[in-house]
CSV table of C-alpha atoms in Angstrom, one decimal:
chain,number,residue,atom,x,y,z
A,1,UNK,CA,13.5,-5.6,3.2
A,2,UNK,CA,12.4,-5.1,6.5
A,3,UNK,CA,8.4,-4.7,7.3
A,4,UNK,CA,7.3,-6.2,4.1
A,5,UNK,CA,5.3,-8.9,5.6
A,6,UNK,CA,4.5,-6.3,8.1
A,7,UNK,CA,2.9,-4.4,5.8
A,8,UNK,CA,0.9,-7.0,4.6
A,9,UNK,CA,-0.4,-8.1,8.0
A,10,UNK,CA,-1.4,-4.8,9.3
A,11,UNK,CA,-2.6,-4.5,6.2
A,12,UNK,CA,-4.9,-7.2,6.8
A,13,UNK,CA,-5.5,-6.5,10.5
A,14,UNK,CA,-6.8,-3.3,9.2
A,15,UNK,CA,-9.9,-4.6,7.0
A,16,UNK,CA,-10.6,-6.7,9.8
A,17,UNK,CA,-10.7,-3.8,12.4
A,18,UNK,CA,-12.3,-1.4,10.3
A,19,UNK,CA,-14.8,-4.3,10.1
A,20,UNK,CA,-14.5,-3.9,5.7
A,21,UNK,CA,-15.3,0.2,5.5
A,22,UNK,CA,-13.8,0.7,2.8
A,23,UNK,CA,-12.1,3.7,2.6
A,24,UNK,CA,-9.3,3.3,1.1
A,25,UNK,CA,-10.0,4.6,-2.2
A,26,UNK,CA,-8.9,8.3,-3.8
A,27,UNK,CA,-12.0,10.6,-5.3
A,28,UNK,CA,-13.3,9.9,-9.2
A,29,UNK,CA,-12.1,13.3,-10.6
A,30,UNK,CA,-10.4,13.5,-13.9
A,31,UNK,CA,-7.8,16.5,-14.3
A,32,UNK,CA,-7.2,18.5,-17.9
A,33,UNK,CA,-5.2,21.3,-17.4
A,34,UNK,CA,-6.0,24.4,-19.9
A,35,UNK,CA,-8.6,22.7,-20.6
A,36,UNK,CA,-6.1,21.2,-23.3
A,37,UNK,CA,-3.7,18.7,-21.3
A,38,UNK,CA,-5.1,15.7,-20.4
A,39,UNK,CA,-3.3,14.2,-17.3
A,40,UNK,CA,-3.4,10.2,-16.5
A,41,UNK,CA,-3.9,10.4,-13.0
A,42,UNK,CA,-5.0,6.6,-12.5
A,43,UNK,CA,-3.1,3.8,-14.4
A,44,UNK,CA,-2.6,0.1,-13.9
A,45,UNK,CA,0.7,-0.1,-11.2
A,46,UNK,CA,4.2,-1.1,-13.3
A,47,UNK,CA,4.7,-4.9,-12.8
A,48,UNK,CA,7.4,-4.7,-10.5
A,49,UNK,CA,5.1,-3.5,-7.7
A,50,UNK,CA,4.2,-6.1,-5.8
A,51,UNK,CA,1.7,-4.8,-3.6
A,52,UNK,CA,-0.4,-2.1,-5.5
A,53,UNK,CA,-2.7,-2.8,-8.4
A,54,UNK,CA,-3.5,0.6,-9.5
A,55,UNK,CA,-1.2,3.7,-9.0
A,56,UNK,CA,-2.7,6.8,-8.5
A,57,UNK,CA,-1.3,10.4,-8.5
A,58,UNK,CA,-1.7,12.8,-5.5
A,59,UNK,CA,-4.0,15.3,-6.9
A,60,UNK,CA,-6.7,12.7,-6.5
A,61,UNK,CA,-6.3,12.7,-2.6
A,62,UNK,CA,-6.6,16.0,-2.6
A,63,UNK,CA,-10.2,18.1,-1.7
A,64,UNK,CA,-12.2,20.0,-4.5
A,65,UNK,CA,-10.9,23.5,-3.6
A,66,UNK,CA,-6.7,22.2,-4.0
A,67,UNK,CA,-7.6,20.5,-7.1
A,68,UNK,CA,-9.2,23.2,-8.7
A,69,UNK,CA,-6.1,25.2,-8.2
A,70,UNK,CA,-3.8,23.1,-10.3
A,71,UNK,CA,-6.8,23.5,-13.6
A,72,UNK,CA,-5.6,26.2,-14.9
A,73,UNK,CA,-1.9,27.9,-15.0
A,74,UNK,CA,-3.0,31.2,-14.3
A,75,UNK,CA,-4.9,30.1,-11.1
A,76,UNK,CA,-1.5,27.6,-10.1
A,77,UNK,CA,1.2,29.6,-8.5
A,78,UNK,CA,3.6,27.1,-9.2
A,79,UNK,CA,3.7,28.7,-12.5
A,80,UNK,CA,5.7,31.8,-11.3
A,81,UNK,CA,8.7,29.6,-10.7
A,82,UNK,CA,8.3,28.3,-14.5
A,83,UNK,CA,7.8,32.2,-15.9
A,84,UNK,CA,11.2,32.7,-13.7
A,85,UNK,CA,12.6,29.5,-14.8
A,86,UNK,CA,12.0,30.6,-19.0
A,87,UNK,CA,13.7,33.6,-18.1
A,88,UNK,CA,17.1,31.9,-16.6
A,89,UNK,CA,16.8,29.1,-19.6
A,90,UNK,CA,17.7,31.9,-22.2
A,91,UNK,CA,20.1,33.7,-19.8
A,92,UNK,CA,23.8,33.7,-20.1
A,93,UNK,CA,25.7,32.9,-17.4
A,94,UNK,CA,29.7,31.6,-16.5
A,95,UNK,CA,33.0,31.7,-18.4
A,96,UNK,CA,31.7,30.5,-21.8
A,97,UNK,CA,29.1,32.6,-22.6
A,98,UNK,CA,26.7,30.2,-23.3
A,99,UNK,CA,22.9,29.7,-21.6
A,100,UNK,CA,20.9,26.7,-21.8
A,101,UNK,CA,18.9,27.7,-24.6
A,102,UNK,CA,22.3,28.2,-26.8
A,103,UNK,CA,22.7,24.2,-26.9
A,104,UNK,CA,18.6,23.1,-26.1
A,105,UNK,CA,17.4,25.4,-28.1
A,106,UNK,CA,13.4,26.3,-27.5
A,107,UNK,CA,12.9,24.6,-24.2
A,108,UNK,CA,9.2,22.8,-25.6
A,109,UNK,CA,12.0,20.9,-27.1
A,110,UNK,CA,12.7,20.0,-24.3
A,111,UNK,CA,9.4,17.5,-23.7
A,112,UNK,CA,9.9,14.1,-22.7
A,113,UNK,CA,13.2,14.8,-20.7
A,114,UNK,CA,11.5,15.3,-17.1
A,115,UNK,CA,9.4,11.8,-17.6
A,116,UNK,CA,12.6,9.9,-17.7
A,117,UNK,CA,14.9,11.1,-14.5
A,118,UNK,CA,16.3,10.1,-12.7
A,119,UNK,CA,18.6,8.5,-15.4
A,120,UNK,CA,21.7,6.3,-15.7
A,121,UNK,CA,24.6,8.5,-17.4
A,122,UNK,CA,27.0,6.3,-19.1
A,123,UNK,CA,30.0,8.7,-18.7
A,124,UNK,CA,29.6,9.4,-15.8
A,125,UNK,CA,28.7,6.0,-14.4
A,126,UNK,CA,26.1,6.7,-12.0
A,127,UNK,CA,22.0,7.6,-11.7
A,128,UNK,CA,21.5,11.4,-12.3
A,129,UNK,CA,18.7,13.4,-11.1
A,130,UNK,CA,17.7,16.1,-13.4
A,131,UNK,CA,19.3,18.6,-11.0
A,132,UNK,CA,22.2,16.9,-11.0
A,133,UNK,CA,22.4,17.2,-14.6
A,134,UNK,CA,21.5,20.5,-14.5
A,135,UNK,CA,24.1,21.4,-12.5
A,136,UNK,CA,27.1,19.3,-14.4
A,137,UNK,CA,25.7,21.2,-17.8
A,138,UNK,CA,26.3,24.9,-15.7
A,139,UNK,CA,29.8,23.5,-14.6
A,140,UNK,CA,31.2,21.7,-17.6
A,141,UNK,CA,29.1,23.7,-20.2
A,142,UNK,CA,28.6,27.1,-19.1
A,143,UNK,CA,31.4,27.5,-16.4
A,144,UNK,CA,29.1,28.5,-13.8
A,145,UNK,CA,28.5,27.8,-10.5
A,146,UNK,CA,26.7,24.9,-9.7
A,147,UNK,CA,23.5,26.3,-8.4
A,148,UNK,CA,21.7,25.0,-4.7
A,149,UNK,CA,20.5,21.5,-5.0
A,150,UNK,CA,17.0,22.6,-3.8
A,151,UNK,CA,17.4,26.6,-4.2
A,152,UNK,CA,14.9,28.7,-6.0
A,153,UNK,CA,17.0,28.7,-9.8
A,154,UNK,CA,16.8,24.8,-9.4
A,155,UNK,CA,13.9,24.0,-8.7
A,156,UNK,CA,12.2,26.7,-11.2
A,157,UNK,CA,14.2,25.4,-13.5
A,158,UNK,CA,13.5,21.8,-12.9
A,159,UNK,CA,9.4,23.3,-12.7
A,160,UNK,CA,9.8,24.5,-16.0
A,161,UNK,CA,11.3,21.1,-17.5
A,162,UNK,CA,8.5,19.6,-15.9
A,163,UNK,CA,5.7,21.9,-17.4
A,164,UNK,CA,6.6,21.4,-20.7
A,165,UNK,CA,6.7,17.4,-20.3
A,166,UNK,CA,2.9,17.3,-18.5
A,167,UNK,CA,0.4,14.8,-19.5
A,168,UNK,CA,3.7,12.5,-21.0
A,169,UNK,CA,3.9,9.5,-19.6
A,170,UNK,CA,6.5,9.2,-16.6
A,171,UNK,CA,8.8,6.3,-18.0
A,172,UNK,CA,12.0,5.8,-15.9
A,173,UNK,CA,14.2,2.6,-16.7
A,174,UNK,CA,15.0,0.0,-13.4
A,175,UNK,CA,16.7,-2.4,-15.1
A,176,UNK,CA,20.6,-2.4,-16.5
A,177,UNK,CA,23.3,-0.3,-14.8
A,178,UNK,CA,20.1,1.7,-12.9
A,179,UNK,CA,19.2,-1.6,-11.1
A,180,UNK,CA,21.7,-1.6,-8.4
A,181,UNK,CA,20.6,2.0,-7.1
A,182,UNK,CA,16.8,0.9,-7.6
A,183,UNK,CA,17.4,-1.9,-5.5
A,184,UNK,CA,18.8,0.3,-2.9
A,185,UNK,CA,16.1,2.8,-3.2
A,186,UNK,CA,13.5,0.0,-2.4
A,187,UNK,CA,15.1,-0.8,0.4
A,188,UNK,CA,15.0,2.4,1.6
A,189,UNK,CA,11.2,2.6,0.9
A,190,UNK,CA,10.5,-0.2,2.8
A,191,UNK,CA,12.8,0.3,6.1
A,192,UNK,CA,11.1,1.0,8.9
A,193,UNK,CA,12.9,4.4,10.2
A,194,UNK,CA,13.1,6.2,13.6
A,195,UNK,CA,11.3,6.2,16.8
A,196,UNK,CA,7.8,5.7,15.5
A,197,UNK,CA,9.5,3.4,13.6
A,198,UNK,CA,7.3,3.2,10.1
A,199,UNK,CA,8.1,3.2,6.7
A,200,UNK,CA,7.4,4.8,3.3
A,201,UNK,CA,5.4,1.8,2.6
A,202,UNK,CA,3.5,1.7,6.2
A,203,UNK,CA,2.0,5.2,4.8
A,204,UNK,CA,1.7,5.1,1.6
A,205,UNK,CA,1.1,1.7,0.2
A,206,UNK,CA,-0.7,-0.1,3.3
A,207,UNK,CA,-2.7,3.3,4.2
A,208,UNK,CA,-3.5,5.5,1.1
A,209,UNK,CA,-6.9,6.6,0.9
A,210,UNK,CA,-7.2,6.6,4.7
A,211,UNK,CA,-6.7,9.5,6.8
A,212,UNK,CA,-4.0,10.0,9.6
A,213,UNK,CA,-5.2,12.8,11.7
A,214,UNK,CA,-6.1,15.8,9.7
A,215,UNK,CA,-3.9,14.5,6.3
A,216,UNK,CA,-5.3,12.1,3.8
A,217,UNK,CA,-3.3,9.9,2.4
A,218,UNK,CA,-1.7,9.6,-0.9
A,219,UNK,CA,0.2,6.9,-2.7
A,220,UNK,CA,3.4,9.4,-2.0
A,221,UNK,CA,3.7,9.6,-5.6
A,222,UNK,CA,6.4,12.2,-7.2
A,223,UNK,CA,5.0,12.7,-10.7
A,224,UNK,CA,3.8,16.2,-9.7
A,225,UNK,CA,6.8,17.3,-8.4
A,226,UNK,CA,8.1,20.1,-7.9
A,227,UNK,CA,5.0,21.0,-5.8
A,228,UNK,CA,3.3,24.2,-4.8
A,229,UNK,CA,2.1,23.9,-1.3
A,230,UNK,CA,-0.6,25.6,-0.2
A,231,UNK,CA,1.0,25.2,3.0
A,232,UNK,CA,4.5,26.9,2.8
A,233,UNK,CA,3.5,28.6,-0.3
A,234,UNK,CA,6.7,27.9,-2.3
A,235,UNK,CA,7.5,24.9,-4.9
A,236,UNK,CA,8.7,22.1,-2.7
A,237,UNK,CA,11.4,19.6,-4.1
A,238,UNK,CA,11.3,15.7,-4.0
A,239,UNK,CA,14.1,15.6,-1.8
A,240,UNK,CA,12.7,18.0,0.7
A,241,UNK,CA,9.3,16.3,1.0
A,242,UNK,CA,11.5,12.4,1.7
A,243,UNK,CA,13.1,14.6,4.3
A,244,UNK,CA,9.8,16.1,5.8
A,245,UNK,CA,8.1,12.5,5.9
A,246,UNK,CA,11.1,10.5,7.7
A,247,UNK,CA,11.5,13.6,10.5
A,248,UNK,CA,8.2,12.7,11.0
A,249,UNK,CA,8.9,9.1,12.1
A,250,UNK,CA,11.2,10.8,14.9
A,251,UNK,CA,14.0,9.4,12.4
A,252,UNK,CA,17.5,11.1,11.7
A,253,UNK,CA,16.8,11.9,7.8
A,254,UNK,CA,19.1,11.6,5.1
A,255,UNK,CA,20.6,14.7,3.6
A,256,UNK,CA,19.4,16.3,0.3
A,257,UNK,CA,21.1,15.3,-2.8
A,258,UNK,CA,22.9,12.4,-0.7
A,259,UNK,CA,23.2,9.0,-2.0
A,260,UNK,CA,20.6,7.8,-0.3
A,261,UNK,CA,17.9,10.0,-1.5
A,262,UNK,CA,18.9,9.7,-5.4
A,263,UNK,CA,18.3,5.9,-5.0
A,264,UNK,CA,14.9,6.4,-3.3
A,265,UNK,CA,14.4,9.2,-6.1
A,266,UNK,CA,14.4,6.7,-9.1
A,267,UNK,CA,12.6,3.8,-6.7
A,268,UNK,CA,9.7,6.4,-6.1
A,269,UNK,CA,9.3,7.8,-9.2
A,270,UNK,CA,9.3,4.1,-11.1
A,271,UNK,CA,6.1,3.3,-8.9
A,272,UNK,CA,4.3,6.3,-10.6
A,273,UNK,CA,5.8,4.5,-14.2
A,274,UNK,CA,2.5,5.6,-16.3
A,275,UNK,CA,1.1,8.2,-14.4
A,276,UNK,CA,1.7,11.8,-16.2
A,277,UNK,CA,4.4,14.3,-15.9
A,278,UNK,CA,2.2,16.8,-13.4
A,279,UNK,CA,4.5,19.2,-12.1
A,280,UNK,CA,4.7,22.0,-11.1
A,281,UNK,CA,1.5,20.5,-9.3
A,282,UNK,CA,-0.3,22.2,-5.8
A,283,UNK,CA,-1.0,20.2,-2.8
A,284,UNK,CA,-2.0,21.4,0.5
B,1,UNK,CA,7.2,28.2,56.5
B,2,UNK,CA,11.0,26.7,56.8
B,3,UNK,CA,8.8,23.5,58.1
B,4,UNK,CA,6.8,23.4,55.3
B,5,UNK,CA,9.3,23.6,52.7
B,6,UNK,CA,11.2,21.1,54.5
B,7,UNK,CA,7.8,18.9,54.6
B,8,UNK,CA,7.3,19.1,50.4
B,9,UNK,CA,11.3,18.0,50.2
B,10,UNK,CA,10.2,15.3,51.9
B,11,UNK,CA,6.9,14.8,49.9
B,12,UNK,CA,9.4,15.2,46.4
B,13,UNK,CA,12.0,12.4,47.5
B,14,UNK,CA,9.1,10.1,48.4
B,15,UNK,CA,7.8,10.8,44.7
B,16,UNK,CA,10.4,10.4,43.0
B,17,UNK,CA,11.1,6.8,45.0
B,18,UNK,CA,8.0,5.7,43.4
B,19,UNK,CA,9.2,6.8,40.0
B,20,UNK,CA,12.4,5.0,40.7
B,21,UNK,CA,10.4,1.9,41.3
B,22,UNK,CA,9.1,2.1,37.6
B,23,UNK,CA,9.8,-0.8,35.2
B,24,UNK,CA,12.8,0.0,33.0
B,25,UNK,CA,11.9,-0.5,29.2
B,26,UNK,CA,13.9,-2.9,28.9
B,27,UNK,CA,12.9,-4.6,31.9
B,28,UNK,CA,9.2,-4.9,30.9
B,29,UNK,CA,8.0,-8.7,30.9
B,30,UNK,CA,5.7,-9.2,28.6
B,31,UNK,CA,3.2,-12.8,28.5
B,32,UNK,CA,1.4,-13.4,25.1
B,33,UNK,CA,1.9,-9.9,24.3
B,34,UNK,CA,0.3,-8.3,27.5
B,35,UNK,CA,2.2,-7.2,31.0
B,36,UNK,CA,0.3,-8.3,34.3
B,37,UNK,CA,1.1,-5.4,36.7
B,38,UNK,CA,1.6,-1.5,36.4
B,39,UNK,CA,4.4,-0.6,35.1
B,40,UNK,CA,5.1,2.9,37.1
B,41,UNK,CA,4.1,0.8,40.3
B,42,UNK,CA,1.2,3.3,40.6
B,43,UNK,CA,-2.5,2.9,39.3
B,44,UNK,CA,-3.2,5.0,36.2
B,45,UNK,CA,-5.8,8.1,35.8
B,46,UNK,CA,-8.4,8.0,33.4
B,47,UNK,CA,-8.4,11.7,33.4
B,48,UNK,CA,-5.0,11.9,32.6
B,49,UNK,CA,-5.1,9.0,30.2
B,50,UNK,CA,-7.5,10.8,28.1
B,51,UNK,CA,-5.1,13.8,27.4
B,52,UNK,CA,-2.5,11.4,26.3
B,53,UNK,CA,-4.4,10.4,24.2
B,54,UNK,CA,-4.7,13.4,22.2
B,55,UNK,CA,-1.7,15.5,22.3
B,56,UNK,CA,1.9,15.1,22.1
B,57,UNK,CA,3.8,11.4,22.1
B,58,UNK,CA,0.8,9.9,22.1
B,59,UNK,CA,-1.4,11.4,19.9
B,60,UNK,CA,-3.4,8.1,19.6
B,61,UNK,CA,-6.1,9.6,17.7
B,62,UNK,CA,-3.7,10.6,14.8
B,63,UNK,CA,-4.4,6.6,14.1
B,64,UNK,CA,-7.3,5.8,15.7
B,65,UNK,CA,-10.9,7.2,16.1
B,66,UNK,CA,-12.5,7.4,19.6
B,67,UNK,CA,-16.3,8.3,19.7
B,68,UNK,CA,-16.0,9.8,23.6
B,69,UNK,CA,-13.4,12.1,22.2
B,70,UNK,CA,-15.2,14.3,19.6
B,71,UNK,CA,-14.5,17.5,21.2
B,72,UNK,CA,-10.9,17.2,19.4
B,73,UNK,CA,-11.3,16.9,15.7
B,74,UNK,CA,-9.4,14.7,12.8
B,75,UNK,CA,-9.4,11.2,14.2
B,76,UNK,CA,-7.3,8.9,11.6
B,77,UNK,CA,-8.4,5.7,10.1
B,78,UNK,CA,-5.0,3.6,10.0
B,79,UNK,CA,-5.7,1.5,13.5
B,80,UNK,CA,-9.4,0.3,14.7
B,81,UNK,CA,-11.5,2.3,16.3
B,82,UNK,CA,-11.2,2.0,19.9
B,83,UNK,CA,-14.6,2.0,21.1
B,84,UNK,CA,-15.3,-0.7,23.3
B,85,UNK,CA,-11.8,-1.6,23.7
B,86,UNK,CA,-12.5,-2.2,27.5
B,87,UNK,CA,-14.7,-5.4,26.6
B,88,UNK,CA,-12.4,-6.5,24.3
B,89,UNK,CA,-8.9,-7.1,25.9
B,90,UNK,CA,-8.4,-7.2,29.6
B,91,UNK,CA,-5.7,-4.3,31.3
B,92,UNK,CA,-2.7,-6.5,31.2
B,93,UNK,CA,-3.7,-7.0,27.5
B,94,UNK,CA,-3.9,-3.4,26.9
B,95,UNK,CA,-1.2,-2.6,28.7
B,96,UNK,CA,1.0,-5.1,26.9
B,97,UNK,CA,-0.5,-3.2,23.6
B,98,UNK,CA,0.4,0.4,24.8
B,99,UNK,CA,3.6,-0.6,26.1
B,100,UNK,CA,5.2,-2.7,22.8
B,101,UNK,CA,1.9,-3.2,20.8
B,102,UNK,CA,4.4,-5.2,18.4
B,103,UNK,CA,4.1,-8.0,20.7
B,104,UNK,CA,0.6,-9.0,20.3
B,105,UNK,CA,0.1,-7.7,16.9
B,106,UNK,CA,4.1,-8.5,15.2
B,107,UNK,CA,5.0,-6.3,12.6
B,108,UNK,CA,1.8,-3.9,13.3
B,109,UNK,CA,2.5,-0.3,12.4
B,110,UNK,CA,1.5,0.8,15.9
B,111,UNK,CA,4.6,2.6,17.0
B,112,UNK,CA,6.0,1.4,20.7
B,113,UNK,CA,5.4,3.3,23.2
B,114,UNK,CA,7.7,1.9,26.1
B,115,UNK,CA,10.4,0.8,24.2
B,116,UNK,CA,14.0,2.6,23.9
B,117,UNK,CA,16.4,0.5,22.0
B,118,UNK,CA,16.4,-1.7,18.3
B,119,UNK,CA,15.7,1.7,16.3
B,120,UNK,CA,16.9,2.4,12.7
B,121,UNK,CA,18.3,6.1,12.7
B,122,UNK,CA,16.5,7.3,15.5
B,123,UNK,CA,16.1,10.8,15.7
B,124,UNK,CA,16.4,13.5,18.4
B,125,UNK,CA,12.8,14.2,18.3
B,126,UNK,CA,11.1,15.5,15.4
B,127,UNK,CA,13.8,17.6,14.2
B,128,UNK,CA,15.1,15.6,12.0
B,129,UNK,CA,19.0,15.2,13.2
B,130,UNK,CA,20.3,12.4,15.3
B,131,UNK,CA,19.2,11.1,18.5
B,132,UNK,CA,21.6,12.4,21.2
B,133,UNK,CA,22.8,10.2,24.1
B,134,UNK,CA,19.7,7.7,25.7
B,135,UNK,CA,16.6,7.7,23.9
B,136,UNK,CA,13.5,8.2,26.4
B,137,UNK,CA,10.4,6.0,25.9
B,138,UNK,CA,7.9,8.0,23.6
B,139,UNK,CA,5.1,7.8,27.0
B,140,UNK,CA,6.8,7.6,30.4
B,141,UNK,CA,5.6,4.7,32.4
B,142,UNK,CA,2.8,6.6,34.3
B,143,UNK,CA,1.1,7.9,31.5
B,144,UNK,CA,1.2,4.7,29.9
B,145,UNK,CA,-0.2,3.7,33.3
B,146,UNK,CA,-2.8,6.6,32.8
B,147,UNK,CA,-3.7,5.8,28.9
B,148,UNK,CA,-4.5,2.1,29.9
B,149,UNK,CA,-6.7,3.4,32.6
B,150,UNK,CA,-8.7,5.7,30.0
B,151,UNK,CA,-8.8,3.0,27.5
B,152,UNK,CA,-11.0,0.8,30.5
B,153,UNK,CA,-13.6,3.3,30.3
B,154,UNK,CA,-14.3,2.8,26.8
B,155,UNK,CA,-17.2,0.3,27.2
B,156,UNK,CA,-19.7,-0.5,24.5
């Protein structure tokens, strides 16, 4: 559990440098998407965060103009990938002729699935991601090919899942079989990786709120996930944003879909535990 | 001409004995977190210094906000301002701090800057696959030389 207590004291070195500014704070805005779907975007931090009293989505480090985007599907362009992702849900595909509306039936049924992955699996025995179970219902179900763990039917598909699950509550269960691979994902959060040497939590729990260089930043929440970046212009997976942020400590990242990354999945997403389902949501 | 050339061999083999007179990372002694003498054997240049601290490894600024350096934009908010640093901590201090800054401040989330062992999955730059073969330090020993000499400007 390295740079815990380094966390704290730099933490504390900080206030005292920045002689008490206090800047560390996200903006006040409220977000209702449609006008209809009220999203929690602030919400008292699950008790097994030690460090953070209030956790706070993304979209509320983000400026007026990126917020704005996210409003209103027909202004979000993650909403192409959903419109491509209904299409696939309902399409046939492998040896048994079967697609995944033929055993999920409408996908709004669908609700309250995203806010719970990553998930223990009894059968199988370990912690799924939704793409993982995704891709074992195209093998075992459909006989298809597994698709790309982060290609474009994924992650639209996963988009969609997470459309129809927005403003529910994300609710994903630490304790039981799932603790071992928490525990491992919280390690993960807290090592202090690469050159630069700095953490998840160096960023994102001790510095939220303030800015490095030209980015502001965020709790490093994944409730909005996937995410449409202004940037890159495309829907961005969870996996590919852990490996963005640790090449960024000059470290040697961890592979998409690898062990590692699953863990650090289920750790991340139980510190946004209350916060909405948001995705697909747009950052810059 | 042949003179000449021969004259600037000269010149580079001199040069390079005073980089070879540098203080290996490893090597660097460090006294309540600061280092008494130059590390690159050589004095530092403000001038120098001052783009260091802006671009590339040491993009100092990405952390901290520095009034005299306004012509570059987006200076970050995670370490102190560093106005007036000059008054506050004498040049073996500051040199100590850019060197290893982890020995004056343990645990601080100032990255080290002369340092080239004890990393978790270091990387081969930022691209994201493994380091290959010795790591260098992120600032070589001059322009750490150079970024202490800037930071002795800053004067309230």
């Amino acid at each position: 559990m390295n740079g815990f207590n380094g966390g704290l004291l730099s933490a504390l070195a900080l206030t005292v440098g920045l002689g008490g500014v206090a800047t560390a704070e996200p903006d006040d805005d409220s977000l209702t998407i449609n006008g209809e779907i009220a999203i929690v975007t602030e919400a008292a931090a699950p008790a097994h965060l030690e460090y953070v009293d209030t956790v706070y989505s993304g979209w509320r480090f983000r400026s007026d103009e990126t917020q704005a985007v996210q409003m209103d599907d027909f202004d979000n362009p993650g909403m192409l990938g959903v419109e491509l992702g209904i299409e696939q849900w309902s399409a046939v595909d492998g040896s048994e002729g079967e697609s995944c509306a033929s055993c999920h039936g409408d996908v709004e049924d669908m609700a309250g699935v995203k806010a719970v992955y990553p998930k223990w699996n009894e059968g199988a025995g370990e912690v799924r991601t939704i793409e993982m179970q995704i891709n074992d219902c195209r093998k075992t179900r459909m006989g298809a090919e597994e698709w790309k763990y982060n290609g474009g039917e994924m992650t639209n598909t996963v988009a969609l899942l997470a459309s129809v699950s927005r403003g529910l509550p994300v609710n994903v269960a630490i304790d039981g079989p799932a603790q071992s691979t928490w525990e491992k994902g919280k390690e993960i959060y807290y090592t202090r990786y690469g050159q630069l040497e700095l953490s998840c939590a160096n960023c994102h729990e001790d510095n939220y709120g303030n800015m490095i260089r030209a980015d502001h930043l965020s709790q490093g929440q994944i409730n909005g996930f996937p995410t449409y970046r202004l940037k890159n212009t495309k829907l961005n997976t969870v996996h590919d944003r852990f490996r963005g942020c640790i090449r960024d400590t000059r470290a040697h990242t961890f592979s998409v879909a690898s062990p590692e990354f699953i863990a650090l999945e289920l750790y991340v997403t139980s510190r946004g535990n209350g916060l909405s389902v948001e995705g697909p949501s747009v950052r810059n | 001409m042949r003179k000449l050339l021969m004259v600037s061999a000269a010149l580079a083999v001199t040069a390079s004995a005073g980089w070879s007179e540098a203080i290996m990372p490893a090597s660097v002694s460090f006294d309540d977190g600061a280092v008494a003498s130059s590390i690159s054997g050589q004095p530092g240049d403000p001038e120098a210094g001052r783009l260091v601290m802006n671009k590339g490894a040491g993009n100092c600024i990405a952390c901290h906000e520095v009034s005299v350096l306004s012509e570059w934009p987006f200076h970050g908010e995670v370490g102190p301002a560093l106005d007036g640093v000059g008054d506050r901590w004498s040049e073996a201090e500051l040199r100590g701090i850019v060197s290893n800054a982890k020995m004056m401040f343990p645990e601080t989330m100032m990255p080290s800057f002369y340092k080239t062992d004890g990393y978790i999955r270091p990387g081969n730059a930022f691209t994201g696959k493994a380091a290959e073969g010795e790591l260098e330090p992120l600032l070589t020993a001059q322009q750490i030389e150079d970024v202490v000499a800037f930071l002795l400007t800053l004067k309230e």
